[in-house]
Structure formats: C-alpha cells, structure tokens
Coordinates of C-alpha atoms and ligand atoms in Angstrom, one line a residue:
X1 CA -25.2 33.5 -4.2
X2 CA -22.4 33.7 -6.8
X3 CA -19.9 33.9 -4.1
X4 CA -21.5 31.6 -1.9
X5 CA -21.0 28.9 -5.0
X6 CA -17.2 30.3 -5.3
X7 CA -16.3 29.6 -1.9
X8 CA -17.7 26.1 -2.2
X9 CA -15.9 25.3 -5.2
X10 CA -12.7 26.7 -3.6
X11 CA -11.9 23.2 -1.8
X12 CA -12.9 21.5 -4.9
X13 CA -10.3 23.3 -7.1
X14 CA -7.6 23.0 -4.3
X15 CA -7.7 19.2 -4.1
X16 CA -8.0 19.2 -8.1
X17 CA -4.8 21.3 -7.9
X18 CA -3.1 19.0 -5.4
X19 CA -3.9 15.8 -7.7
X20 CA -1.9 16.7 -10.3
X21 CA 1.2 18.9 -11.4
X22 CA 5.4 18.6 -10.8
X23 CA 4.9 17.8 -6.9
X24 CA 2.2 16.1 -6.1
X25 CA 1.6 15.8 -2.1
X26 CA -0.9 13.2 -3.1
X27 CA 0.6 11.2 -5.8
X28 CA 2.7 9.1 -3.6
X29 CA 5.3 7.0 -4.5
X30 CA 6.7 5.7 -1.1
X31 CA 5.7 5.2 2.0
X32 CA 6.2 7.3 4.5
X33 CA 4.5 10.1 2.0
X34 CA 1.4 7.2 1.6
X35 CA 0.5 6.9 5.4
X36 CA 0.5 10.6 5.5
X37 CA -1.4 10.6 2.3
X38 CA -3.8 8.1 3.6
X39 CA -4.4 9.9 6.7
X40 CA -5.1 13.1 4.9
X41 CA -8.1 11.5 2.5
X42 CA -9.4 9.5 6.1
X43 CA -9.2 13.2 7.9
X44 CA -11.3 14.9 4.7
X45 CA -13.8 11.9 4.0
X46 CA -14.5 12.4 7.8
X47 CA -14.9 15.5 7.8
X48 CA -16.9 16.0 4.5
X49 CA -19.4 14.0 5.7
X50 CA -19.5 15.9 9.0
X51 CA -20.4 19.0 6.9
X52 CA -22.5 17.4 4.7
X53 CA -24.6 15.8 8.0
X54 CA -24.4 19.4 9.4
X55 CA -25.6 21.6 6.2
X56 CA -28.8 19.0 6.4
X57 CA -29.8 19.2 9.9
X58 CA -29.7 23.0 9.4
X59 CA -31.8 22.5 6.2
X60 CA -34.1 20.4 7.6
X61 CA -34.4 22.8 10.7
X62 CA -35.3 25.7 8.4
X63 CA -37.9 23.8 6.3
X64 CA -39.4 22.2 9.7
X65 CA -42.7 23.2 10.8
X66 CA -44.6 23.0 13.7
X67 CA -47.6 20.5 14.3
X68 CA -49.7 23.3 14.6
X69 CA -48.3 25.5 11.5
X70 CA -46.0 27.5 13.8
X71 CA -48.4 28.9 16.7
X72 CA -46.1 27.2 19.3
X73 CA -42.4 27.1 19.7
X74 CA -41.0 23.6 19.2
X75 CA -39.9 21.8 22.4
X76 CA -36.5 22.2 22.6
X77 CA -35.8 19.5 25.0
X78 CA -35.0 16.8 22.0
X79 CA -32.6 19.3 20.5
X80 CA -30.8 19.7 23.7
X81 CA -29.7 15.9 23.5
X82 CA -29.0 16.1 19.9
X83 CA -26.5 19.4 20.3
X84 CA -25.0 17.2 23.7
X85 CA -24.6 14.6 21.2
X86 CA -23.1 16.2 18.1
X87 CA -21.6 19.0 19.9
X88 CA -19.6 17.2 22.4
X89 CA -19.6 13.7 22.5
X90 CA -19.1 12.3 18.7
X91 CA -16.4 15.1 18.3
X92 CA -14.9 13.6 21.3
X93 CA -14.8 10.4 20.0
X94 CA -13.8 11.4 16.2
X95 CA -10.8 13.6 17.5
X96 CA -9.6 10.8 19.7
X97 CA -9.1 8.4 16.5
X98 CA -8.2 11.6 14.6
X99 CA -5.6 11.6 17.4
X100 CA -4.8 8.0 17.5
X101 CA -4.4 8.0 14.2
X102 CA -1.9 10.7 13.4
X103 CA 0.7 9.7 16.4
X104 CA 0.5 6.3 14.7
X105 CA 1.8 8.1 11.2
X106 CA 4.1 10.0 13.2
X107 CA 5.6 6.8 14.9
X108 CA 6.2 4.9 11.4
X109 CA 7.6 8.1 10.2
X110 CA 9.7 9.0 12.5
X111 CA 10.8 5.1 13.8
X112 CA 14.5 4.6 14.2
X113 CA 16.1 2.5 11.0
X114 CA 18.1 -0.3 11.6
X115 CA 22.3 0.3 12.3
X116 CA 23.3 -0.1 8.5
X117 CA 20.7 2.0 6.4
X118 CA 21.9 3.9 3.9
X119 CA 22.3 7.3 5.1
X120 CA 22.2 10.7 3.2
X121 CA 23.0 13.8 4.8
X122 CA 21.7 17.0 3.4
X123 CA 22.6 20.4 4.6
X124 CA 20.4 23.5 3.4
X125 CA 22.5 26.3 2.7
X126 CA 20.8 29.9 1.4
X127 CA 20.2 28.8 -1.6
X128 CA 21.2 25.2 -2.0
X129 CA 21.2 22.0 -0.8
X130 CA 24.6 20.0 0.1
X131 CA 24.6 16.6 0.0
X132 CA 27.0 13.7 1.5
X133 CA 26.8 9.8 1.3
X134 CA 27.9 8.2 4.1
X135 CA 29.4 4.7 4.3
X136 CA 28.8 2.4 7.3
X137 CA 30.7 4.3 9.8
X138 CA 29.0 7.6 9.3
X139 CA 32.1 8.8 7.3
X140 CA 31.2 10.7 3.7
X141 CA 32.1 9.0 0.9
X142 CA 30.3 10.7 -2.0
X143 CA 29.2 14.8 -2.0
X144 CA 26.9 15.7 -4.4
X145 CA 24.6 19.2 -4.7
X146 CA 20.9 19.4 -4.8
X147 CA 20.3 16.1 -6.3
X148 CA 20.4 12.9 -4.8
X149 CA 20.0 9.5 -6.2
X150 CA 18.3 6.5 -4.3
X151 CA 17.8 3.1 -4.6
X152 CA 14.2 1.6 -5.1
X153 CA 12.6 0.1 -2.3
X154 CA 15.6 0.7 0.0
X155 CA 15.0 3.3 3.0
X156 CA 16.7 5.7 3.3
X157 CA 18.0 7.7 6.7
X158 CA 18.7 11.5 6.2
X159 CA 20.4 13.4 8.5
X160 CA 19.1 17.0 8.2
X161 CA 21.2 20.3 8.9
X162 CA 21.6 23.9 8.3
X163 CA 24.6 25.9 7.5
X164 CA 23.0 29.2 8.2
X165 CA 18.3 29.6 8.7
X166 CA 16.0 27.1 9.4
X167 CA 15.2 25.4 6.0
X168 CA 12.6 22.3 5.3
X169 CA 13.5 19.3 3.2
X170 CA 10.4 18.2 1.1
X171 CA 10.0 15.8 -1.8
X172 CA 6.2 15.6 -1.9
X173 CA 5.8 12.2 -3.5
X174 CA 8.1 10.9 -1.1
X175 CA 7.7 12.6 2.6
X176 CA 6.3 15.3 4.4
X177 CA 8.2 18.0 5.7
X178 CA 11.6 17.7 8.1
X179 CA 12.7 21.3 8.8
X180 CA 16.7 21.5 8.7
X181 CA 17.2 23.5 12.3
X182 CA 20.9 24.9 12.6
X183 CA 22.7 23.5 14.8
X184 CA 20.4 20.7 15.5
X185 CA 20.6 17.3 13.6
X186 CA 17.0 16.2 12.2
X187 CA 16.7 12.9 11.5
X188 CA 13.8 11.7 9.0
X189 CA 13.7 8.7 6.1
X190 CA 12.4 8.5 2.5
X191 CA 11.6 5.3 0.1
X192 CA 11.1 5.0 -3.3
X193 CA 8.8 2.3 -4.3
X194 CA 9.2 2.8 -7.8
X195 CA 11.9 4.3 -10.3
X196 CA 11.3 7.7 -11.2
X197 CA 12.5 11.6 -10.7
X198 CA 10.8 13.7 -7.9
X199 CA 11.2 17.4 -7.5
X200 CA 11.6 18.6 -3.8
X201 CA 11.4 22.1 -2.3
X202 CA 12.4 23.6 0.7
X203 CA 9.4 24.1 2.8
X204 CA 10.5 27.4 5.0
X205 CA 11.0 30.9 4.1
X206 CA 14.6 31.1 4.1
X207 CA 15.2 34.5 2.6
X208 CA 15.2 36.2 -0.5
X209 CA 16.1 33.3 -3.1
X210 CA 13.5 30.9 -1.3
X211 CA 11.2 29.5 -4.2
X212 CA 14.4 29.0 -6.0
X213 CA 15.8 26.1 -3.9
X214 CA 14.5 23.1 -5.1
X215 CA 16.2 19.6 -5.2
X216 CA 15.7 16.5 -7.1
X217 CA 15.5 13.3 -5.8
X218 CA 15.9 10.6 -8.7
X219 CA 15.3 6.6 -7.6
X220 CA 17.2 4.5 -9.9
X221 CA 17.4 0.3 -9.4
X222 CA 19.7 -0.8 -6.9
X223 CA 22.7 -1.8 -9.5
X224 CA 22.2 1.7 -11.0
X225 CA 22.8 3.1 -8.0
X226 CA 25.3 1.8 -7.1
X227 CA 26.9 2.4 -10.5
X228 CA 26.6 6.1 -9.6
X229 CA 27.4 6.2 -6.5
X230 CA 31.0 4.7 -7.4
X231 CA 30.9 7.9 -10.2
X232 CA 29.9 10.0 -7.8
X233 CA 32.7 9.0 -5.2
X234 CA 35.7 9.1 -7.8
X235 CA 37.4 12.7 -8.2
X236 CA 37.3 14.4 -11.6
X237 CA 39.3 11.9 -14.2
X238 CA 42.3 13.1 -15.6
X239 CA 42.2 15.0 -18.6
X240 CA 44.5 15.0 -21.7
X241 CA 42.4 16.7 -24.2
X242 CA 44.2 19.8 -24.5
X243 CA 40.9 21.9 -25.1
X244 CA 39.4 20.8 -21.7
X245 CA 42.4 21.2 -20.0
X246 CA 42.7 24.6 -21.3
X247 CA 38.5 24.7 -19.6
X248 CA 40.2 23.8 -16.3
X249 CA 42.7 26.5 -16.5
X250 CA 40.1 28.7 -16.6
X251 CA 38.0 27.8 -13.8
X252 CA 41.2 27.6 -12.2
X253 CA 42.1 31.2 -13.0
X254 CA 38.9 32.9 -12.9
X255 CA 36.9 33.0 -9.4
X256 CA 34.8 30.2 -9.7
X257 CA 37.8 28.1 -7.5
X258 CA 37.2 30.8 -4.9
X259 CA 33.8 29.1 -3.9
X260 CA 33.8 25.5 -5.2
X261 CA 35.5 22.2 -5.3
X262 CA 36.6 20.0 -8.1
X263 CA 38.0 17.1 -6.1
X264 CA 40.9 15.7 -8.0
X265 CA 42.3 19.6 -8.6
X266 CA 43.3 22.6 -6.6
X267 CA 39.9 23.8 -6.4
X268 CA 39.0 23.2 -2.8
X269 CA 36.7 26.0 -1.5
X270 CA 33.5 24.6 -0.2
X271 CA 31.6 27.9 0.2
X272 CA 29.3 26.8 -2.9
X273 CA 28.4 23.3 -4.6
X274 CA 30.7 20.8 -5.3
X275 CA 31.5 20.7 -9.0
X276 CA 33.3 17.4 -9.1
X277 CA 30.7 15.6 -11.7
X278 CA 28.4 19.0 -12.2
X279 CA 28.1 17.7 -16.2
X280 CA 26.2 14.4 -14.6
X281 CA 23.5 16.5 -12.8
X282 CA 19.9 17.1 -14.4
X283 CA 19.8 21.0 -13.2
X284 CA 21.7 23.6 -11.8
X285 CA 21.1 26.5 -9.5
X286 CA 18.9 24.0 -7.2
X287 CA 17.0 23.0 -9.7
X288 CA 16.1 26.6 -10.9
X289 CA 17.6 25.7 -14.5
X290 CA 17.9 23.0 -16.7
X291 CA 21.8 21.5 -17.2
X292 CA 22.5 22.7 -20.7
X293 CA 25.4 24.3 -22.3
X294 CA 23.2 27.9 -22.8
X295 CA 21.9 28.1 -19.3
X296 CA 25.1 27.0 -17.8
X297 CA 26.5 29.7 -20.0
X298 CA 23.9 32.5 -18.5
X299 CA 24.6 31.1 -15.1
X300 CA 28.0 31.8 -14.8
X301 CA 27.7 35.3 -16.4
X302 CA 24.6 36.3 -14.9
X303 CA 23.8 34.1 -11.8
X304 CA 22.6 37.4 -9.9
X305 CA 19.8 37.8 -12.3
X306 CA 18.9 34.9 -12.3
X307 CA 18.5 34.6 -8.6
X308 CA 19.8 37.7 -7.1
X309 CA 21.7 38.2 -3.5
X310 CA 22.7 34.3 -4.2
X311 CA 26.7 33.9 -3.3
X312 CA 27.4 33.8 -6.9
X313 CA 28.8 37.3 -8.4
X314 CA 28.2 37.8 -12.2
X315 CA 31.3 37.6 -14.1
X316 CA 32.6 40.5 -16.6
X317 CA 35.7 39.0 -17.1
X318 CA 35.3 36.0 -18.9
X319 CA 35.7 36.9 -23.0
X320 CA 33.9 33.7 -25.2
X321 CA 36.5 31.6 -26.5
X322 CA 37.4 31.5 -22.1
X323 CA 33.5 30.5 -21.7
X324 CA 33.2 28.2 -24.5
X325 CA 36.0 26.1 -23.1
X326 CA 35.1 26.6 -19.3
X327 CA 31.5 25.2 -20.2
X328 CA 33.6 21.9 -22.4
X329 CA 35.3 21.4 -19.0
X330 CA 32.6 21.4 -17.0
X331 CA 30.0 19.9 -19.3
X332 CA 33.2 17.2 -19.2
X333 CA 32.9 16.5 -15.3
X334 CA 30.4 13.1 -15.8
Ligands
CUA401 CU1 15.6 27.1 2.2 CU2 13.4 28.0 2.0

C-alpha cells in the first residue's frame, strides 16, 4: 500500500520539481517555450482526467453488485458499448486534437522568420558552445563563447551546427530542444519576452564532459544590446598599462595562444573559445564556473580536474607572479 501511494506521488513530485529550480521547462518566458508549455499542461489536464474517469469506473465496477446479490452474472452487453466507446472511439477522437494540436506548435515553432532577423549561429563543440553574430548578409560580425546576449521581444533565428557529435541546444524558459547534427544546419528561433538570464544545457549525450556544457542566454533591452554587441564586435583595446601588457606576454608565450583567439593580437587559434572580451562573460568553462579571478585561476591550472578529457591541458609551467598578471590581462578583456 506504501508503495502503491509512492508511485502515485511520484508524478506529483516530478511536476513540483519541474516548477521550480535554475531551468525551468515550465517557467516560460518567451514564446515558442509557452506554446510548448501550454500544450504540455492541455496534454496532462487531459489526461489526468482520463485516469481519474478510469480509476472510477474500475472502482465503481468492484463495489457494483448484482440485482440479485450476485447469483447471476451481469449482462455484459452494456459494457460491450461502453469499452467500444472508451476504448476506441473517444481515444480516437482525443489523439486526433492531441495530434492537431502538436503539429500546430510545431508549425509556429519551426515557421520561417522574415529575411532580416537577427540571426545567431551556435556551433556545439565537445564541450562548448561557439557562438557568431551575423549581420544582414549572413556574414559574422561578433564571436562570442557559450553566452549569448538577446534583445527583448525581438526573435531570434539560430542556425545550429556541430563541429564534431550530435549535441542539442536548450534554454528551457525559452525553447524546446534543436539538436545540433554535424554537418547538417538546424534552424530553430528563441524570444525573450522579458529581461533576464537563462541557463541552457545541451540536451544529448555528447561524451564524457556532457553535464558540463551549459550556456547562458541573457536578454537585455534593445539599446543594451546593441551597446554590447558593438563591445562584442571590437577586437581587444590597446593596452598601455605595462602590468597587463606584461599579462599578454604571457598568454602569448605560454600555450594558451595555441588553442584560442584574442582578436586584436597574434593569438589566432580557434580550436577553443574566443577570448577577445572573456573578462565581460558571467562564467567560464560553459558555464561550469563562475567568472572570478580564483576560479579563472584554478581553470587555467587545473582545467582537467575540473572537467577532465576537455581540450584544455593543465598547466605546470606557469610560476604566480606569470598567473597573477595573465588573470589582470584577461580579467582586462571587457
Ligand atoms: Cu553537447 Cu551534450
């Protein structure tokens, strides 16, 4: 009986779960995640009441007694219509609707946006996310790495790719899932009704580092955004501090130039993120850790404990007074 009562309680629990927390599927705060959203409460109300319907007749069939107190079966011919009825027609006619009403979602979700929408292109890469701005002829203008900045209550067309497995893009509060397919171009949109920051998280086992690529999508008013996105297109500003351009000579020295670039410098190795304003980002490491001095510090010594068989080595080279002014450098890159 215990268990019986567990198992019950188990959807109850789930859907408490998926109410609140960092990414909630049902918190929406766009549209394209609200129709699917609004589909899924339709889909369990439906069906709740199915069960509930179901569990009564069965209760009410137990309990039932015959005229006579039992000496005869029931006639069964009445139940035959009934199971007709419930069995095959109204299912008919609820999964039809069901049916309706989910290609209807995945029309508006998948509908073609109009020549000029802001696109984004995002390519998954084990385990990050790259990220370009295009301008109105498709060319990149701003390259970012797992965070991306929108503006409120503009839509916004991303072009999905893989550099390597199948990944799957997936902000909860602002869209279902869009798998990135290599060598294939999925195409899917996002809006952000409201200002706010959402974590994302890929959606498909792509290898050992999996849970550890998350993105964040932050949707800022259309002035801020644009504000950034000019940032976000300049290279790395001259320096004349002597102290960060001693920082510089060290990430130019030490490996880190190997894998990244720093537009505006030598560094032009795009096998990892692109560092050009890494000290405007909230997190690092695909939002596996916060942006501060400390765990950028611990990164770049120890990124293979932190998320092992990533592309970054762990560095033994580096001595403190190096570190301290690679992190000013970086920390610099706004
Ligand atoms: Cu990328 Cu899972």
């Amino acid at each position: 009986m215990r268990g019986t009562r567990l198992l019950l309680a188990a959807p109850l629990v789930w859907l408490m779960l998926a109410c609140s927390g960092n990414q909630h599927a049902l918190d929406t705060r766009g549209p394209v995640a609200a129709k699917v959203a609004t589909l899924f409460w339709v889909m369990a109300g439906v069906g709740s009441l199915i069960f509930v319907i179901v569990m009564a007749l069965l209760w009410w069939g137990l309990i039932r007694k015959a005229p006579d107190g039992g000496a005869r079966p029931l006639r069964y011919v009445h139940s035959r219509n009934l199971v007709l009825l419930s069995g095959v027609v109204i299912p008919l006619v609820i999964l039809f609707f069901f049916t309706l009403g989910s290609a209807s979602v995945e029309r508006d979700v998948g509908k073609p946006l109009p020549a000029g929408t802001l696109t984004i292109e995002v390519i998954g890469h084990q385990w990050w996310w790259e990220i370009h701005y295009l301008d109105w002829r498709g060319k990149r203008h701003a390259t970012t790495a797992n965070e991306m900045v929108l503006p409120v209550g503009r839509p916004v067309r991303l072009l999905l790719q893989s550099a390597d497995v199948i990944h799957s893009f997936w902000v909860p509060q602002l869209a279902g899932k869009t798998d990135l397919i290599p060598g294939k171009t999925n195409v899917s949109w996002v809006q952000a009704d409201k200002p706010g920051v959402f974590r994302g998280q890929c959606a498909e086992f792509c290898g050992l580092q999996h849970a550890h690529m998350g993105l964040m999508a932050e949707a800022v008013s259309p002035e801020m955004f644009e504000a950034w996105l000019a940032r976000q297109r300049a290279p790395a500003a001259l320096l004349t501090d002597p102290a960060l351009i001693r920082g510089q000579q060290v990430f130019l020295a030490a490996q880190c130039m190997m894998c990244h670039t720093i537009r505006g410098t030598s560094a032009v190795a795009q096998l990892g993120p692109d560092l050009t304003h890494i000290g405007s980002r909230r997190m690092i490491a695909a939002a596996t850790l916060p942006n501060t001095r400390g765990h950028l510090a611990a990164w770049i010594l120890k990124a293979q404990d932190i998320k092992p068989g990533n592309f970054m080595p762990n560095n033994h080279t580096l001595d403190g007074e190096s570190l301290n002014a690679l992190l000013d450098y970086l920390q610099s890159l706004q």
